[in-house]
Short mmCIF file of C-alpha atoms in Angstrom, two decimals:
data_model
loop_
_atom_site.label_atom_id
_atom_site.label_comp_id
_atom_site.label_asym_id
_atom_site.label_seq_id
_atom_site.Cartn_x
_atom_site.Cartn_y
_atom_site.Cartn_z
CA UNK A 1290 99.42 106.39 94.12
CA UNK A 1291 98.00 104.23 96.89
CA UNK A 1292 96.74 100.68 96.81
CA UNK A 1293 93.22 101.77 95.82
CA UNK A 1294 94.58 103.96 93.03
CA UNK A 1295 96.47 101.01 91.51
CA UNK A 1296 93.42 98.77 91.77
CA UNK A 1297 91.22 101.36 90.03
CA UNK A 1298 93.90 101.91 87.37
CA UNK A 1299 94.08 98.17 86.76
CA UNK A 1300 90.26 97.96 86.54
CA UNK A 1301 90.24 100.76 83.95
CA UNK A 1302 92.94 98.92 82.00
CA UNK A 1303 90.90 95.68 82.07
CA UNK A 1304 87.76 97.47 80.90
CA UNK A 1305 89.59 99.19 78.04
CA UNK A 1306 91.10 95.86 76.91
CA UNK A 1307 87.72 94.07 76.81
CA UNK A 1308 85.49 97.08 76.10
CA UNK A 1309 83.26 95.38 73.50
CA UNK A 1310 82.37 92.55 75.89
CA UNK A 1311 81.92 95.05 78.71
CA UNK A 1312 79.56 97.11 76.55
CA UNK A 1313 77.46 94.07 75.66
CA UNK A 1314 77.24 93.11 79.33
CA UNK A 1315 76.27 96.64 80.27
CA UNK A 1316 73.49 96.65 77.68
CA UNK A 1317 72.25 93.23 78.78
CA UNK A 1318 72.14 94.29 82.43
CA UNK A 1319 70.41 97.56 81.49
CA UNK A 1320 67.83 95.72 79.40
CA UNK A 1321 67.14 93.18 82.16
CA UNK A 1322 66.67 96.01 84.67
CA UNK A 1323 64.46 97.91 82.21
CA UNK A 1324 62.21 94.88 81.56
CA UNK A 1325 61.91 94.04 85.24
CA UNK A 1326 61.35 97.61 86.42
CA UNK A 1327 58.82 98.28 83.63
CA UNK A 1328 56.58 95.42 84.75
CA UNK A 1329 57.21 96.25 88.38
CA UNK A 1330 56.16 99.85 87.75
CA UNK A 1331 52.94 98.75 86.01
CA UNK A 1332 52.30 96.26 88.81
CA UNK A 1333 52.74 98.80 91.62
CA UNK A 1334 50.46 101.22 89.78
CA UNK A 1335 47.84 98.51 89.31
CA UNK A 1336 48.00 97.72 93.03
CA UNK A 1337 47.50 101.39 93.80
CA UNK A 1338 44.57 101.56 91.40
CA UNK A 1339 43.08 98.42 92.93
CA UNK A 1340 43.41 99.91 96.41
CA UNK A 1341 41.66 103.07 95.23
CA UNK A 1342 38.82 101.04 93.72
CA UNK A 1343 38.49 99.13 96.97
CA UNK A 1344 38.07 102.43 98.79
CA UNK A 1345 35.27 103.42 96.42
CA UNK A 1346 33.58 100.03 96.51
CA UNK A 1347 29.82 100.08 96.82
CA UNK A 1348 27.28 97.40 96.02
CA UNK A 1349 24.00 98.59 94.54
CA UNK A 1350 20.86 96.51 94.98
CA UNK A 1351 18.11 97.56 92.59
CA UNK A 1352 14.67 96.93 94.00
CA UNK A 1353 11.40 96.11 92.29
CA UNK A 1354 9.39 98.48 94.50
CA UNK A 1355 9.92 101.24 97.04
CA UNK A 1356 10.31 99.93 100.53
CA UNK A 1357 8.62 101.35 103.56
CA UNK A 1358 10.66 102.52 106.61
CA UNK A 1359 9.83 99.37 108.67
CA UNK A 1360 11.07 97.23 105.85
CA UNK A 1361 14.22 99.36 105.67
CA UNK A 1362 14.96 98.53 109.33
CA UNK A 1363 14.61 94.78 108.61
CA UNK A 1364 16.75 95.03 105.49
CA UNK A 1365 19.45 96.96 107.37
CA UNK A 1366 19.47 94.28 110.11
CA UNK A 1367 19.67 91.43 107.59
CA UNK A 1368 22.56 93.02 105.74
CA UNK A 1369 24.45 93.86 108.93
CA UNK A 1370 23.89 90.34 110.24
CA UNK A 1371 25.66 88.94 107.16
CA UNK A 1372 28.73 91.13 107.20
CA UNK A 1373 30.25 94.31 108.47
CA UNK A 1374 29.22 97.30 106.44
CA UNK A 1375 30.32 100.90 106.70
CA UNK A 1376 27.01 102.36 105.74
CA UNK A 1377 23.73 101.53 104.00
CA UNK A 1378 21.90 104.19 101.99
CA UNK A 1379 18.35 103.74 100.76
CA UNK A 1380 17.66 105.54 97.48
CA UNK A 1381 14.05 106.14 96.57
CA UNK A 1382 12.84 106.70 93.01
CA UNK A 1383 12.72 110.43 93.76
CA UNK A 1384 16.29 110.46 95.17
CA UNK A 1385 17.53 108.59 92.10
CA UNK A 1386 15.79 111.05 89.82
CA UNK A 1387 17.30 114.06 91.61
CA UNK A 1388 20.74 112.50 91.53
CA UNK A 1389 20.49 111.82 87.80
CA UNK A 1390 19.25 115.32 87.22
CA UNK A 1391 22.27 116.70 89.10
CA UNK A 1392 24.65 114.48 87.13
CA UNK A 1393 23.20 115.65 83.82
CA UNK A 1394 23.85 119.26 84.75
CA UNK A 1395 22.86 121.56 81.88
CA UNK A 1396 21.38 118.65 79.98
CA UNK A 1397 18.78 118.00 82.64
CA UNK A 1398 16.11 119.24 80.25
CA UNK A 1399 15.95 115.78 78.74
CA UNK A 1400 14.22 114.67 81.93
CA UNK A 1401 11.51 117.32 81.69
CA UNK A 1402 8.90 115.02 80.22
CA UNK A 1403 9.85 112.11 82.45
CA UNK A 1404 8.88 111.57 86.01
CA UNK A 1405 10.93 109.73 88.66
CA UNK A 1406 8.90 106.58 88.12
CA UNK A 1407 11.12 105.17 85.36
CA UNK A 1408 14.07 104.79 87.74
CA UNK A 1409 14.17 101.85 90.13
CA UNK A 1410 14.64 102.42 93.86
CA UNK A 1411 17.87 100.97 95.24
CA UNK A 1412 20.01 100.29 98.30
CA UNK A 1413 23.70 101.30 98.29
CA UNK A 1414 25.83 99.13 100.55
CA UNK A 1415 29.37 100.32 101.42
CA UNK A 1416 31.23 97.30 102.80
CA UNK A 1417 33.97 97.57 105.41
CA UNK A 1418 37.59 97.73 104.11
CA UNK A 1419 38.23 94.18 105.36
CA UNK A 1420 36.29 92.85 102.39
CA UNK A 1421 39.40 92.34 100.31
CA UNK A 1422 39.05 89.56 97.82
CA UNK A 1423 36.85 89.33 94.80
CA UNK A 1424 35.42 86.06 96.14
CA UNK A 1425 34.30 87.74 99.36
CA UNK A 1426 32.71 90.59 97.42
CA UNK A 1427 30.99 88.12 95.11
CA UNK A 1428 29.66 86.07 98.04
CA UNK A 1429 28.35 89.22 99.68
CA UNK A 1430 26.66 90.38 96.49
CA UNK A 1431 25.13 86.92 95.99
CA UNK A 1432 23.65 87.18 99.45
CA UNK A 1433 22.30 90.68 98.74
CA UNK A 1434 20.61 89.35 95.59
CA UNK A 1435 18.53 87.03 97.80
CA UNK A 1436 17.03 89.93 99.76
CA UNK A 1437 13.23 90.24 99.30
CA UNK A 1438 12.38 92.62 96.47
CA UNK A 1439 15.92 92.70 95.02
CA UNK A 1440 15.89 92.62 91.21
CA UNK A 1441 19.57 93.12 90.40
CA UNK A 1442 22.87 93.57 92.23
CA UNK A 1443 25.69 95.58 90.71
CA UNK A 1444 29.20 96.38 91.91
CA UNK A 1445 31.14 96.63 88.62
CA UNK A 1446 32.17 93.00 89.06
CA UNK A 1447 33.29 92.49 85.46
CA UNK A 1448 35.64 95.39 85.70
CA UNK A 1449 36.94 94.38 89.11
CA UNK A 1450 37.40 90.77 88.07
CA UNK A 1451 39.40 91.83 85.05
CA UNK A 1452 41.52 94.10 87.18
CA UNK A 1453 42.07 91.28 89.64
CA UNK A 1454 43.14 88.82 86.92
CA UNK A 1455 45.36 91.42 85.29
CA UNK A 1456 47.05 92.17 88.62
CA UNK A 1457 47.61 88.43 89.16
CA UNK A 1458 49.09 88.11 85.67
CA UNK A 1459 51.32 91.11 86.30
CA UNK A 1460 52.51 89.59 89.57
CA UNK A 1461 53.63 86.49 87.64
CA UNK A 1462 55.34 88.62 84.99
CA UNK A 1463 57.11 90.67 87.69
CA UNK A 1464 58.33 87.47 89.33
CA UNK A 1465 59.51 86.04 86.01
CA UNK A 1466 61.25 89.24 84.96
CA UNK A 1467 62.74 89.44 88.47
CA UNK A 1468 64.15 85.95 87.96
CA UNK A 1469 65.41 87.03 84.55
CA UNK A 1470 67.10 90.03 86.16
CA UNK A 1471 68.69 87.78 88.77
CA UNK A 1472 69.95 85.21 86.27
CA UNK A 1473 71.08 87.79 83.72
CA UNK A 1474 73.01 89.98 86.07
CA UNK A 1475 74.67 87.21 88.06
CA UNK A 1476 75.54 84.95 85.13
CA UNK A 1477 76.34 87.54 82.48
CA UNK A 1478 78.54 89.54 84.81
CA UNK A 1479 80.15 86.37 86.10
CA UNK A 1480 80.75 85.27 82.50
CA UNK A 1481 82.26 88.63 81.55
CA UNK A 1482 84.61 88.50 84.53
CA UNK A 1483 85.53 84.99 83.48
CA UNK A 1484 86.39 86.30 80.01
CA UNK A 1485 88.57 88.96 81.61
CA UNK A 1486 90.27 86.31 83.72
CA UNK A 1487 90.89 84.18 80.62
CA UNK A 1488 92.13 87.19 78.63
CA UNK A 1489 94.46 88.17 81.47
CA UNK A 1490 95.42 84.61 82.37
CA UNK A 1491 99.09 85.06 81.49
CA UNK A 1492 99.31 88.42 83.21
CA UNK A 1493 97.61 87.12 86.36
CA UNK A 1494 100.06 84.23 86.50
CA UNK A 1495 103.01 86.62 86.25
CA UNK A 1496 101.47 88.90 88.87
CA UNK A 1497 101.23 85.95 91.23
CA UNK A 1498 104.89 85.14 90.63
CA UNK A 1499 105.72 88.75 91.37
CA UNK A 1500 103.97 88.45 94.73
CA UNK A 1501 100.84 90.46 93.96
CA UNK A 1502 98.39 90.15 96.84
CA UNK A 1503 94.75 89.09 96.46
CA UNK A 1504 93.48 92.67 96.57
CA UNK A 1505 95.73 93.62 93.65
CA UNK A 1506 94.52 90.73 91.48
CA UNK A 1507 90.90 90.41 92.59
CA UNK A 1508 90.14 94.07 93.35
CA UNK A 1509 89.97 95.24 89.71
CA UNK A 1510 87.66 92.36 88.80
CA UNK A 1511 85.37 93.18 91.69
CA UNK A 1512 85.34 96.85 90.65
CA UNK A 1513 84.43 95.72 87.13
CA UNK A 1514 81.35 93.84 88.43
CA UNK A 1515 80.45 96.72 90.73
CA UNK A 1516 80.60 99.23 87.86
CA UNK A 1517 78.58 96.91 85.60
CA UNK A 1518 75.93 96.77 88.33
CA UNK A 1519 75.89 100.48 89.03
CA UNK A 1520 75.96 101.67 85.43
CA UNK A 1521 73.72 98.90 84.08
CA UNK A 1522 71.03 99.43 86.73
CA UNK A 1523 71.24 103.22 86.50
CA UNK A 1524 70.93 103.15 82.70
CA UNK A 1525 68.00 100.71 82.96
CA UNK A 1526 66.15 102.86 85.51
CA UNK A 1527 66.92 106.07 83.63
CA UNK A 1528 65.60 104.54 80.38
CA UNK A 1529 62.42 103.55 82.20
CA UNK A 1530 62.10 107.11 83.52
CA UNK A 1531 62.38 108.48 79.98
CA UNK A 1532 59.86 105.90 78.76
CA UNK A 1533 57.49 106.84 81.60
CA UNK A 1534 57.68 110.53 80.66
CA UNK A 1535 57.17 109.74 77.02
CA UNK A 1536 54.09 107.64 77.79
CA UNK A 1537 52.72 110.30 80.14
CA UNK A 1538 53.14 113.11 77.64
CA UNK A 1539 51.85 110.99 74.79
CA UNK A 1540 48.72 109.78 76.57
CA UNK A 1541 47.93 112.81 78.68
CA UNK A 1542 44.24 113.74 78.71
CA UNK A 1543 41.03 112.13 79.90
CA UNK A 1544 42.13 108.54 79.49
CA UNK A 1545 43.14 105.49 81.44
CA UNK A 1546 46.43 106.90 82.74
CA UNK A 1547 44.60 109.77 84.35
CA UNK A 1548 42.06 107.45 85.91
CA UNK A 1549 44.89 105.39 87.41
CA UNK A 1550 47.11 108.35 88.33
CA UNK A 1551 50.11 106.57 86.82
CA UNK A 1552 53.22 107.53 88.78
CA UNK A 1553 56.97 106.66 88.79
CA UNK A 1554 58.80 104.84 91.58
CA UNK A 1555 59.45 106.87 94.72
CA UNK A 1556 63.21 107.59 95.30
CA UNK A 1557 63.40 104.83 97.94
CA UNK A 1558 62.30 102.13 95.44
CA UNK A 1559 64.63 103.52 92.75
CA UNK A 1560 67.50 103.37 95.23
CA UNK A 1561 66.50 99.84 96.24
CA UNK A 1562 66.50 98.64 92.59
CA UNK A 1563 69.93 100.21 91.97
CA UNK A 1564 71.29 98.63 95.17
CA UNK A 1565 69.85 95.22 94.19
CA UNK A 1566 71.50 95.44 90.75
CA UNK A 1567 74.72 96.49 92.40
CA UNK A 1568 74.65 93.58 94.85
CA UNK A 1569 73.74 91.05 92.13
CA UNK A 1570 76.51 92.20 89.76
CA UNK A 1571 79.10 92.37 92.53
CA UNK A 1572 77.93 88.89 93.58
CA UNK A 1573 78.36 87.66 90.01
CA UNK A 1574 81.87 89.02 89.87
CA UNK A 1575 82.72 87.48 93.28
CA UNK A 1576 81.35 84.16 92.02
CA UNK A 1577 83.79 84.24 89.11
CA UNK A 1578 86.70 85.43 91.24
CA UNK A 1579 86.14 82.59 93.71
CA UNK A 1580 85.74 80.03 90.94
CA UNK A 1581 88.55 81.01 88.61
CA UNK A 1582 91.02 82.87 90.80
CA UNK A 1583 91.71 80.58 93.73
CA UNK A 1584 94.94 81.80 95.22
CA UNK B 855 133.65 87.91 82.04
CA UNK B 856 133.87 86.82 85.67
CA UNK B 857 132.65 89.55 87.98
CA UNK B 858 134.15 90.05 91.38
CA UNK B 859 131.38 89.47 93.88
CA UNK B 860 131.63 89.56 97.64
CA UNK B 861 132.53 86.16 99.04
CA UNK B 862 131.07 84.50 102.12
CA UNK B 863 134.03 85.32 104.37
CA UNK B 864 133.60 89.04 103.60
CA UNK B 865 130.09 89.05 104.96
CA UNK B 866 129.63 90.48 108.41
CA UNK B 867 126.25 88.89 108.95
CA UNK B 868 126.06 85.30 107.93
CA UNK B 869 122.45 84.48 108.68
CA UNK B 870 121.04 82.08 106.08
CA UNK B 871 118.54 83.36 103.53
CA UNK B 872 118.05 79.93 101.94
CA UNK B 873 118.57 76.69 103.78
CA UNK B 874 117.78 73.26 102.39
CA UNK B 875 118.04 70.05 104.36
CA UNK B 876 117.77 66.71 102.55
CA UNK B 877 115.38 68.09 99.97
CA UNK B 878 113.93 65.60 97.52
CA UNK B 879 111.60 66.35 94.67
CA UNK B 880 109.90 63.54 92.80
CA UNK B 881 107.55 64.20 89.90
CA UNK B 882 104.83 61.67 89.30
CA UNK B 883 105.07 58.85 88.55
CA UNK B 884 108.69 58.38 89.64
CA UNK B 885 110.95 61.01 88.09
CA UNK B 886 113.46 62.06 90.72
CA UNK B 887 114.44 65.67 89.98
CA UNK B 888 116.30 66.29 93.25
CA UNK B 889 117.56 63.86 95.86
CA UNK B 890 118.70 64.65 99.40
CA UNK B 891 119.92 68.11 98.49
CA UNK B 892 121.28 70.11 101.42
CA UNK B 893 122.91 73.54 101.32
CA UNK B 894 122.90 76.92 103.00
CA UNK B 895 123.10 80.31 101.35
CA UNK B 896 123.85 83.27 103.60
CA UNK B 897 122.45 86.75 103.21
CA UNK B 898 124.47 88.87 100.80
CA UNK B 899 126.14 85.92 99.13
CA UNK B 900 126.43 85.23 95.42
CA UNK B 901 125.95 81.58 94.53
CA UNK B 902 126.30 79.85 91.17
CA UNK B 903 124.09 76.86 90.56
CA UNK B 904 125.53 74.75 87.78
CA UNK B 905 124.95 71.48 86.09
CA UNK B 906 123.97 69.96 82.78
CA UNK B 907 120.53 70.49 81.32
CA UNK B 908 118.05 68.39 83.28
CA UNK B 909 120.29 68.26 86.35
CA UNK B 910 117.56 69.86 88.49
CA UNK B 911 118.66 73.52 88.56
CA UNK B 912 115.29 74.96 87.58
CA UNK B 913 113.47 72.59 89.95
CA UNK B 914 115.62 73.76 92.84
CA UNK B 915 114.93 77.41 91.97
CA UNK B 916 111.18 76.69 91.73
CA UNK B 917 111.30 75.26 95.24
CA UNK B 918 112.98 78.43 96.51
CA UNK B 919 110.33 80.78 95.11
CA UNK B 920 107.49 78.46 96.10
CA UNK B 921 106.32 77.50 92.66
CA UNK B 922 106.63 73.91 93.77
CA UNK B 923 106.84 72.10 97.08
CA UNK B 924 109.47 69.49 97.99
CA UNK B 925 108.37 65.87 98.22
CA UNK B 926 110.61 65.38 101.25
CA UNK B 927 112.97 67.47 103.31
CA UNK B 928 113.02 70.97 104.73
CA UNK B 929 113.50 74.19 102.84
CA UNK B 930 113.56 77.57 104.54
CA UNK B 931 113.70 80.94 102.82
CA UNK B 932 114.25 84.03 104.95
CA UNK B 933 113.53 81.95 108.04
CA UNK B 934 110.19 80.68 106.72
CA UNK B 935 109.58 76.95 106.50
CA UNK B 936 108.06 76.61 103.04
CA UNK B 937 106.15 73.44 103.93
CA UNK B 938 104.06 75.45 106.42
CA UNK B 939 103.71 78.67 104.46
CA UNK B 940 100.24 80.11 103.77
CA UNK B 941 99.17 81.64 100.44
CA UNK B 942 99.48 85.11 101.97
CA UNK B 943 102.93 84.11 103.20
CA UNK B 944 103.90 83.04 99.67
CA UNK B 945 102.79 86.43 98.35
CA UNK B 946 104.87 88.25 100.97
CA UNK B 947 107.86 86.02 100.32
CA UNK B 948 107.71 86.53 96.55
CA UNK B 949 107.64 90.28 97.08
CA UNK B 950 111.16 89.93 98.49
CA UNK B 951 112.43 87.74 95.65
CA UNK B 952 113.21 88.82 92.10
CA UNK B 953 113.22 86.04 89.53
CA UNK B 954 114.55 86.20 85.97
CA UNK B 955 112.97 83.14 84.38
CA UNK B 956 114.68 80.99 81.82
CA UNK B 957 111.60 81.36 79.56
CA UNK B 958 111.45 85.12 80.39
CA UNK B 959 107.70 85.20 81.11
CA UNK B 960 107.21 88.64 79.64
CA UNK B 961 103.86 89.80 78.28
CA UNK B 962 104.27 90.09 74.50
CA UNK B 963 101.57 92.71 73.93
CA UNK B 964 102.72 94.94 76.75
CA UNK B 965 105.55 97.47 76.41
CA UNK B 966 108.99 96.89 77.86
CA UNK B 967 108.34 99.65 80.41
CA UNK B 968 105.03 98.18 81.54
CA UNK B 969 106.47 94.67 81.76
CA UNK B 970 109.04 95.90 84.24
CA UNK B 971 106.67 98.30 86.00
CA UNK B 972 104.38 95.37 86.93
CA UNK B 973 106.93 94.17 89.47
CA UNK B 974 107.00 97.55 91.20
CA UNK B 975 103.28 98.22 90.92
CA UNK B 976 102.39 95.09 92.88
CA UNK B 977 104.32 96.67 95.74
CA UNK B 978 102.37 99.91 95.22
CA UNK B 979 105.50 101.97 94.52
CA UNK B 980 105.06 105.59 93.45
CA UNK B 981 104.90 106.17 89.65
CA UNK B 982 107.79 108.63 89.84
CA UNK B 983 110.01 106.07 91.57
CA UNK B 984 108.94 103.39 89.07
CA UNK B 985 109.82 105.58 86.10
CA UNK B 986 113.21 106.57 87.43
CA UNK B 987 114.21 103.02 88.43
CA UNK B 988 113.09 101.52 85.11
CA UNK B 989 114.95 104.13 83.08
CA UNK B 990 118.07 103.44 85.14
CA UNK B 991 117.78 99.69 84.53
CA UNK B 992 117.00 100.03 80.83
CA UNK B 993 119.94 102.35 80.37
CA UNK B 994 122.20 99.88 82.08
CA UNK B 995 120.94 97.00 79.95
CA UNK B 996 121.04 99.02 76.74
CA UNK B 997 117.26 98.91 76.22
CA UNK B 998 116.29 102.51 76.88
CA UNK B 999 115.30 103.21 73.31
CA UNK B 1000 112.96 100.24 73.28
CA UNK B 1001 111.07 101.12 76.43
CA UNK B 1002 107.81 101.74 74.54
CA UNK B 1003 108.13 98.70 72.27
CA UNK B 1004 105.85 95.73 72.92
CA UNK B 1005 107.97 92.95 74.39
CA UNK B 1006 106.74 90.52 71.73
CA UNK B 1007 108.57 92.53 69.08
CA UNK B 1008 111.94 92.16 70.80
CA UNK B 1009 114.62 89.57 70.09
CA UNK B 1010 115.13 86.74 72.60
CA UNK B 1011 118.19 88.46 73.99
CA UNK B 1012 116.24 91.67 74.52
CA UNK B 1013 113.35 89.82 76.14
CA UNK B 1014 115.84 88.16 78.46
CA UNK B 1015 117.13 91.58 79.51
CA UNK B 1016 113.54 92.72 80.18
CA UNK B 1017 113.09 89.68 82.44
CA UNK B 1018 116.34 90.51 84.25
CA UNK B 1019 115.35 94.18 84.65
CA UNK B 1020 111.98 93.13 86.08
CA UNK B 1021 113.69 90.80 88.58
CA UNK B 1022 116.05 93.57 89.66
CA UNK B 1023 113.48 96.40 89.73
CA UNK B 1024 112.60 96.23 93.42
CA UNK B 1025 116.22 95.68 94.58
CA UNK B 1026 115.01 92.40 96.15
CA UNK B 1027 116.53 90.62 99.14
CA UNK B 1028 117.07 87.57 96.95
CA UNK B 1029 117.58 87.57 93.19
CA UNK B 1030 117.29 84.35 91.25
CA UNK B 1031 118.46 84.29 87.65
CA UNK B 1032 117.89 81.15 85.60
CA UNK B 1033 120.37 81.06 82.71
CA UNK B 1034 120.58 84.87 82.59
CA UNK B 1035 123.15 85.05 79.83
CA UNK B 1036 121.87 82.24 77.64
CA UNK B 1037 120.85 84.50 74.77
CA UNK B 1038 123.26 87.39 75.31
CA UNK B 1039 126.52 88.39 73.68
CA UNK B 1040 129.68 89.00 75.72
CA UNK B 1041 129.21 92.77 76.10
CA UNK B 1042 125.61 92.56 77.25
CA UNK B 1043 126.42 89.57 79.48
CA UNK B 1044 129.06 91.73 81.16
CA UNK B 1045 126.47 94.48 81.71
CA UNK B 1046 124.08 91.97 83.26
CA UNK B 1047 126.79 90.66 85.59
CA UNK B 1048 127.63 94.26 86.50
CA UNK B 1049 123.97 94.81 87.42
CA UNK B 1050 124.03 91.70 89.63
CA UNK B 1051 127.22 92.98 91.24
CA UNK B 1052 125.64 96.34 92.03
CA UNK B 1053 122.60 94.66 93.54
CA UNK B 1054 124.81 92.36 95.58
CA UNK B 1055 126.75 95.34 96.90
CA UNK B 1056 123.52 96.90 98.08
CA UNK B 1057 122.70 93.73 100.03
CA UNK B 1058 120.90 91.45 97.58
CA UNK B 1059 121.69 87.75 97.70
CA UNK B 1060 122.13 86.48 94.15
CA UNK B 1061 121.60 82.93 92.90
CA UNK B 1062 122.63 82.40 89.29
CA UNK B 1063 121.74 79.12 87.61
CA UNK B 1064 123.96 78.62 84.58
CA UNK B 1065 125.88 76.10 82.60
CA UNK B 1066 128.09 78.84 81.15
CA UNK B 1067 131.41 78.16 82.86
CA UNK B 1068 132.93 81.47 81.80
CA UNK B 1069 130.67 83.23 84.30
CA UNK B 1070 131.98 81.46 87.37
CA UNK B 1071 135.25 79.67 86.46
CA UNK B 1072 137.54 82.14 88.27
CA UNK B 1073 134.99 83.11 90.88
CA UNK B 1074 135.62 82.59 94.58
CA UNK B 1075 131.91 82.44 95.28
CA UNK B 1076 130.04 79.30 96.23
CA UNK B 1077 129.22 77.00 93.34
CA UNK B 1078 126.51 74.39 93.78
CA UNK B 1079 127.02 71.73 91.19
CA UNK B 1080 124.03 69.52 90.45
CA UNK B 1081 124.37 66.09 88.82
CA UNK B 1082 121.25 64.05 88.23
CA UNK B 1083 119.49 65.81 91.09
CA UNK B 1084 122.32 65.45 93.58
CA UNK B 1085 124.63 68.14 94.82
CA UNK B 1086 128.42 68.17 94.78
CA UNK B 1087 130.28 71.21 96.14
#
């Protein structure tokens, strides 16, 4: 058996001697990873949904009366002078009526007794993608409301504002749970290693007297932290994966998850989370080794 | 019970393994444990370190295996000046020294076998070699049947033999035994001395700290006699 074999054997011996503490640490690390990655998953999905809504963003200006082509030119100029827009579409009463009729499909009969006059004409403005923030969109829509003949401006602002606030809130939760993950993994693992050091105090002292080198004494403790990180993070991520599948199967159908196209982390992010857990737990174990095992 | 060890004149190579020059050890505040102690122990020698309790025997041994540092003076083990030794150097040095401690320092919850195996495992010896060597030692010290017993369940005499077996396990260059026969009867003491003799014949330098005169009274080997921290040959 080589040096590495002895170190692994010693690590296994340590773990078996303090298995109840090790199990509690493993569960704590797993739970911290699960909490963090759950909020992170929701956050990344909200960002994706937000980006998709940005792509579909259009501001509708409802007009009091139809506007003549000359007026359209002036309107187009005014709007373009204020900000960059991708396109501007003028919708007459007739266009609106036809569109509604198409949307109703087989139920279009309900419109039989109605003419296009009950629908207001409108202008659809598709802003450029650089219009990112809610404030910018709001300012732009406020400007559009001042256009002559404009009666109402709509861009689903309530919905977008709520989404924006929710994303902000999620960002804070992700940061807090990230901090929780950091503190939990580093301190809990460091504390567990400390318990191992205390439990093996007498043995470590004898090993030193026998001439054991640093690798022989510190190696098993480092492996302990490494395993805590690997197993704890993997269990946490795997639990989240199961939870994700459960939620998907439970809420499948024409509901919010389908609108948002809720998806799991790509392999690269999963790998990154496992690596982060691994580094944090190994760091926690090194912290303890350096503090309590100065040779 | 005196064993016939090799004596200094018999030794072909007489390079020192331990050399002390005017070594003084003072414990705070002002307890002088050793004062101006000078001696030289050659490789392959057997040396008895004697003196009353509190004479400084254990302190001197602690200085040799780097558990403590001298307050003044020079001490060299295997050519290494211990005042300049690094922690890695201490580890390497201790790997060449086997120590049977007066207080045994065995792990009570660990089996006899595992207590001894620790000494060989730190040198990454093969499990097969470890098993064979430990069985040989346990047989010699009449402990074979207790190899799977936790050391805490053994008598003091048995624990002492475990400590001796652990010190001898790696056939070290230098073996230090602090009161090795303190808790043993005559027969077992003779077996222990026989083990030391075998090790010495295979090249190990042996330092035995004892106040049991029967061990060394007829011996021709060097006797370092400590009185109140000072040496008289």
